[in-house]
XYZ file of C-alpha atoms in Angstrom:
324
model
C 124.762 88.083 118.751
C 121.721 87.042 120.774
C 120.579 83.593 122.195
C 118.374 82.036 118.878
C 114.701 82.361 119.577
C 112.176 79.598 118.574
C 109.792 81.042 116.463
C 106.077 79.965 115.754
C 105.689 82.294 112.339
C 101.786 82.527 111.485
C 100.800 84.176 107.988
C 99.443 83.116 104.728
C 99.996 86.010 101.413
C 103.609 86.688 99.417
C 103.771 89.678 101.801
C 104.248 87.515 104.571
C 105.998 84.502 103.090
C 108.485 87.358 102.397
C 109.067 87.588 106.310
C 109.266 84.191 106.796
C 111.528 84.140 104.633
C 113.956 86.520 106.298
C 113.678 84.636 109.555
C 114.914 81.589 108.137
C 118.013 82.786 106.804
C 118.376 84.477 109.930
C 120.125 82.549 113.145
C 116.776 82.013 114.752
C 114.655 78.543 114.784
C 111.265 78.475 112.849
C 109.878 76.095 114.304
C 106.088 75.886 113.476
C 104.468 77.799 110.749
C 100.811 78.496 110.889
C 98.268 79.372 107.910
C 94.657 78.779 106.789
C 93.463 75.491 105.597
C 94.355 75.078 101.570
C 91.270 76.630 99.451
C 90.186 75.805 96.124
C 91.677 77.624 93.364
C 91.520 78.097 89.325
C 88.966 76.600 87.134
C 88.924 73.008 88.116
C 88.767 74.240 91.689
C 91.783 72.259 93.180
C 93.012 72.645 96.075
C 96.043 75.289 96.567
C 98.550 75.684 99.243
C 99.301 79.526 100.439
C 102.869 81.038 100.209
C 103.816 80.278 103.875
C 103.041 76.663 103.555
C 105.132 75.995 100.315
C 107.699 78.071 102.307
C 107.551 75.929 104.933
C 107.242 72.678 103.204
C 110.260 73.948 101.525
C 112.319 74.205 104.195
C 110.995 71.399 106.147
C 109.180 73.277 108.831
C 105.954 71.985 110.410
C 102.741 73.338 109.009
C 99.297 73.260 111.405
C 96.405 74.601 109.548
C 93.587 75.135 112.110
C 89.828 76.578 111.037
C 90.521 78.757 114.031
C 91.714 78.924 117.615
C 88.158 77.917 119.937
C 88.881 74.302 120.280
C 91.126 73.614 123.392
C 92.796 71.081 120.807
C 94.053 73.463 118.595
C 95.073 75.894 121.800
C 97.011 72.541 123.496
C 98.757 71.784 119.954
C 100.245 75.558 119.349
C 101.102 75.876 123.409
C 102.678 72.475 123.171
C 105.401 74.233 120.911
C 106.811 76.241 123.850
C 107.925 79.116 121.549
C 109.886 82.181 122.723
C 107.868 84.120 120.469
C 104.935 84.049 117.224
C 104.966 86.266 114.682
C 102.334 87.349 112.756
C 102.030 88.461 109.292
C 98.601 88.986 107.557
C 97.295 85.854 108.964
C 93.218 86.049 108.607
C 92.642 84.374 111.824
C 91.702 86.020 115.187
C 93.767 84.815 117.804
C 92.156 84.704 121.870
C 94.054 85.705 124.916
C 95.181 82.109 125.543
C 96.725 81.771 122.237
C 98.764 85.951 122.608
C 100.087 84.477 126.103
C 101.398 81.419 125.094
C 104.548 82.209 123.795
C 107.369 83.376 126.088
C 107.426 86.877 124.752
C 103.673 86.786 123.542
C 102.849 87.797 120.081
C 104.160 90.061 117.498
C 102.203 91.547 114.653
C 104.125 93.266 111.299
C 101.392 95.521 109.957
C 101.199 97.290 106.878
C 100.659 101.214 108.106
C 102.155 103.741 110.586
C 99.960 102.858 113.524
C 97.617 104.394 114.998
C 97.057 104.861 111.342
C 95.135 102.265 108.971
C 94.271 99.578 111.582
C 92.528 96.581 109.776
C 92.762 94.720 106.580
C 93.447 96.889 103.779
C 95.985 99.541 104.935
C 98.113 100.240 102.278
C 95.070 100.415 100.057
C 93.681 103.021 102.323
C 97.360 105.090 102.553
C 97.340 105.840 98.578
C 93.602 106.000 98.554
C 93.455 109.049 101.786
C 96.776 110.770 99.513
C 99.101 109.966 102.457
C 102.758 111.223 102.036
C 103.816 108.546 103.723
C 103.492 104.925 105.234
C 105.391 102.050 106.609
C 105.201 99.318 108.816
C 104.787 99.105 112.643
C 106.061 95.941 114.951
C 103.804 95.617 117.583
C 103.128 93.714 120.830
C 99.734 92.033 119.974
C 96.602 92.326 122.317
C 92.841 91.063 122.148
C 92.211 94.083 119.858
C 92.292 94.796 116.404
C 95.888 96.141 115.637
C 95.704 98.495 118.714
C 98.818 96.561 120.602
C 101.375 98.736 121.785
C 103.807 99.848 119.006
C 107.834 97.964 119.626
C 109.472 99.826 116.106
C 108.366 101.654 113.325
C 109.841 101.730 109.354
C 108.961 104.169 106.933
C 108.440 104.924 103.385
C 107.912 107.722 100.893
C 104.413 107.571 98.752
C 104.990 109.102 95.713
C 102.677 110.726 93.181
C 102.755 107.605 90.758
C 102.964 104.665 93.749
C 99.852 102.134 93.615
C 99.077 99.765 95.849
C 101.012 97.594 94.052
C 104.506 99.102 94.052
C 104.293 99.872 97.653
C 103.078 96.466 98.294
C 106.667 95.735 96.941
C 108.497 98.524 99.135
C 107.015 97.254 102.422
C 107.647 93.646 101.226
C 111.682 94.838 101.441
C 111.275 97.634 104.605
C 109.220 94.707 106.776
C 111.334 91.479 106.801
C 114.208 93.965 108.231
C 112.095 95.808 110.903
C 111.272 92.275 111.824
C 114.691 91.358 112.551
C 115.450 94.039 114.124
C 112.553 93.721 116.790
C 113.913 90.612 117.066
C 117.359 91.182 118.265
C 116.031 93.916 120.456
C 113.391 91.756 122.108
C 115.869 88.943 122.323
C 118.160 90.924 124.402
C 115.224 92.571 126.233
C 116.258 96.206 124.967
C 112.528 97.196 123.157
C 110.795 99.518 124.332
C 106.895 99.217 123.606
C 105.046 103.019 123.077
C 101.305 102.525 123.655
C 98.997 103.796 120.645
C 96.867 107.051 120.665
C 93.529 106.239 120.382
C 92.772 109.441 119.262
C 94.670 109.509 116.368
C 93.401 105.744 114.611
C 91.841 105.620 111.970
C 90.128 102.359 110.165
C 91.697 100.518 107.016
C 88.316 98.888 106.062
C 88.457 95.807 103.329
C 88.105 96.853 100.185
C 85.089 95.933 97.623
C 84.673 95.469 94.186
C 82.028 97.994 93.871
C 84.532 101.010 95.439
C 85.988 100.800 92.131
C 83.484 102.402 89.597
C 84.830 105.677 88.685
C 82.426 108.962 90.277
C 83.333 111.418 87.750
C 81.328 114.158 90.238
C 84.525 113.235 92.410
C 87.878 115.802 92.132
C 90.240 114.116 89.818
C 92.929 114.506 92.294
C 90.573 111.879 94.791
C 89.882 109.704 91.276
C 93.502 109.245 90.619
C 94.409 108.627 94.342
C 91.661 106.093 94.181
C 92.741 104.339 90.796
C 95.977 103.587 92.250
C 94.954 102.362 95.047
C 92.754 99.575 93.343
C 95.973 98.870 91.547
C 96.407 95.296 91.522
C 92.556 94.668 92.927
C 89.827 95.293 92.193
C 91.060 97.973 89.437
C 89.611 101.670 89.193
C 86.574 100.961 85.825
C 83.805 102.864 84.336
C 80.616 101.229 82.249
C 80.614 102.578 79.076
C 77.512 101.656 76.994
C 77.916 101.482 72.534
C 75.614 102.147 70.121
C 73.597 99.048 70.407
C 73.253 99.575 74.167
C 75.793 96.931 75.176
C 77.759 97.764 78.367
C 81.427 97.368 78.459
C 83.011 97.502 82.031
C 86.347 99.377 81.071
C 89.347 99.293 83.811
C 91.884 102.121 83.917
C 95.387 101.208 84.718
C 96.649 104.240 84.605
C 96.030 108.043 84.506
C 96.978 111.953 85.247
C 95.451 114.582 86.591
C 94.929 117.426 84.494
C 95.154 120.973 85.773
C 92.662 123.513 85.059
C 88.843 124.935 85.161
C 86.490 123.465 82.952
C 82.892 124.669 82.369
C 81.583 120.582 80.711
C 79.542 118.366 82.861
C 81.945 115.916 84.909
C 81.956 113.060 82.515
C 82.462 114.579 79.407
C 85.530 114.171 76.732
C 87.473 117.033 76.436
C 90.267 115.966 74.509
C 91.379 112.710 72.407
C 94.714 112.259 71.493
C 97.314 109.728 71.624
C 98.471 109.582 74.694
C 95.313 109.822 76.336
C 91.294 110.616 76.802
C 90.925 113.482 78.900
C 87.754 113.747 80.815
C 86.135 116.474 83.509
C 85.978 115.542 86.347
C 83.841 117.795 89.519
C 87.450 119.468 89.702
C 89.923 119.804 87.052
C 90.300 116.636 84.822
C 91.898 113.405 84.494
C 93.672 111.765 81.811
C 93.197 107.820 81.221
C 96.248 106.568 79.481
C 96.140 102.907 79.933
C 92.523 100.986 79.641
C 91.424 97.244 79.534
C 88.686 96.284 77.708
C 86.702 93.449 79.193
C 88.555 89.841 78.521
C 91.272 91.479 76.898
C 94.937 92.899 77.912
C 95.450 96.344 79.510
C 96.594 98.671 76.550
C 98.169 102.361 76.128
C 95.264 104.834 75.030
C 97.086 105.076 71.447
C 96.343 100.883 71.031
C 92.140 101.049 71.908
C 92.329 104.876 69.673
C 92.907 102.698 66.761
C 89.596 99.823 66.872
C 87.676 102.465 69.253
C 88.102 105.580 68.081
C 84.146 105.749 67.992
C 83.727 105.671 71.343
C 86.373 107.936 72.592
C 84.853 111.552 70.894
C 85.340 115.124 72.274
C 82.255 116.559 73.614
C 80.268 112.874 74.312
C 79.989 110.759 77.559
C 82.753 108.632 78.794
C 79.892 106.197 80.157
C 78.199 106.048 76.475
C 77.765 107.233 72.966
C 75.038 109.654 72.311
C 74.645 110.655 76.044
């Protein structure tokens, strides 16, 4: 086994409290952990630590919380660690040239894609959104650009027909901490090998908003269901359906298939009720919502809302509203 490295970990989500994880039960030293400054959280607006720093409080590891990384102060306090190496793992903060060459084997970022793929902040989102086949995670040597460093190892994963943003949220969560380790050992015994990226071949994993998630019904329903899972957990696929006495409901959809076929009715319109669904056209073929939320209430199978909505749900009508 290799020499132990000492190990400045920065991060702040589960994902990367995950990897943190992993490196302290592994032989090397954590010796610093680094995340954002607590933020307020909940109703009464309290003040809430992130996942690294309860990890690291934990385990009675150091925690710095700087606003960023301009003030020399803040440089002198992370260099004064003399780490072999940082880690990074969805971190939030930008970190300048003095800050990637301080370590003794620079800076290593796990992100969430097959690079060149999905640079930026929402690539996994982006993966299930695009109808990619596949995804993973790529180690790489971290530069003054945004996830372009050159790639050290790659891990991959299937993306299945009925994975969300969620569940592979959950499989990168398990294929990342032992990438990580492995980069580790290899770097530690100076065996890596780092493959610049193809510049050609990026593409941009932009942040995702909450108004990306109203349903286009003029959209395929192959693209509509690719995009519903990928707002699975946040911000959640919805539609605005409007009653009788012109109220607006904003109605999330959980879950949903696409239906096969050619169908003459505007996109938008109910072409079958039944139990285990509402089927709706779509600008190709159809999709079938079987699991809806109702605003301030729980997310429900289609045969739960059939029974107190039935109204609303009627072949031939509007999905966005009775009457239209």
């Amino acid at each position: 086994m290799s020499q132990p490295l000492n190990i400045i970990f920065a991060g702040t989500p589960d994902f990367a409290a995950k990897h943190l994880a992993a490196l302290i039960n592994s032989h090397h030293n954590v010796i610093a952990v680094y995340c954002p400054p607590d933020k307020p959280s909940g109703r009464g607006k309290k003040l809430t630590a992130c996942a690294t720093k309860l990890l690291a409080i934990e385990n009675n590891i150091p925690v710095e919380q700087p606003q960023h990384f301009k003030e020399s102060e803040n440089q002198a306090t992370l260099i004064n660690y003399q780490a072999d190496i940082m880690v990074v793992v969805a971190y939030g903060l930008l970190l300048p040239k003095v800050i990637l060459d301080a370590p003794r084997l620079g800076c290593i970022n796990v992100h969430g894609s097959i690079l060149p793929q999905w640079r930026g902040a929402a690539p996994i989102q982006r993966a299930v959104e695009a109808g990619d086949l596949e995804t993973g995670v790529t180690i790489m040597q971290m530069d003054e650009g945004l996830d372009t460093g050159d790639m050290i190892l790659k891990a991959t994963c299937e993306i299945s027909p009925q994975d969300t943003s969620a569940s592979i949220y959950d499989k990168l969560s398990a294929l990342g901490p032992q990438a990580l380790i492995e980069t580790l050992q290899l770097m530690a015994e100076s065996k890596h090998q780092a493959e610049p990226q193809n510049n050609a071949l990026a593409s941009y994993a932009a942040k995702l908003h909450k108004d990306e998630a109203e349903l286009d019904w003029q959209l395929p329903a192959k693209t509509l269901h690719q995009k519903l899972r990928a707002y699975i957990p946040w911000p959640v696929a919805q539609f605005t359906f409007t009653d009788d006495k012109q109220k607006q409901h904003r109605i999330r959809t959980w879950q949903a298939s696409v239906v096969e076929g050619n169908f003459s009715e505007a996109a938008g319109t109910i072409l079958h009720v039944d139990k285990t669904g509402v089927t709706i056209a779509t600008g190709e073929q159809a999709l079938k919502l079987e699991i809806l939320q109702l605003p301030g209430k729980k997310a429900l199978p289609f045969s739960d809302l059939l029974n107190g909505r039935a109204e609303w749900f009627q072949k031939g009508q509007s999905i966005n509203g009775l009457g239209k």
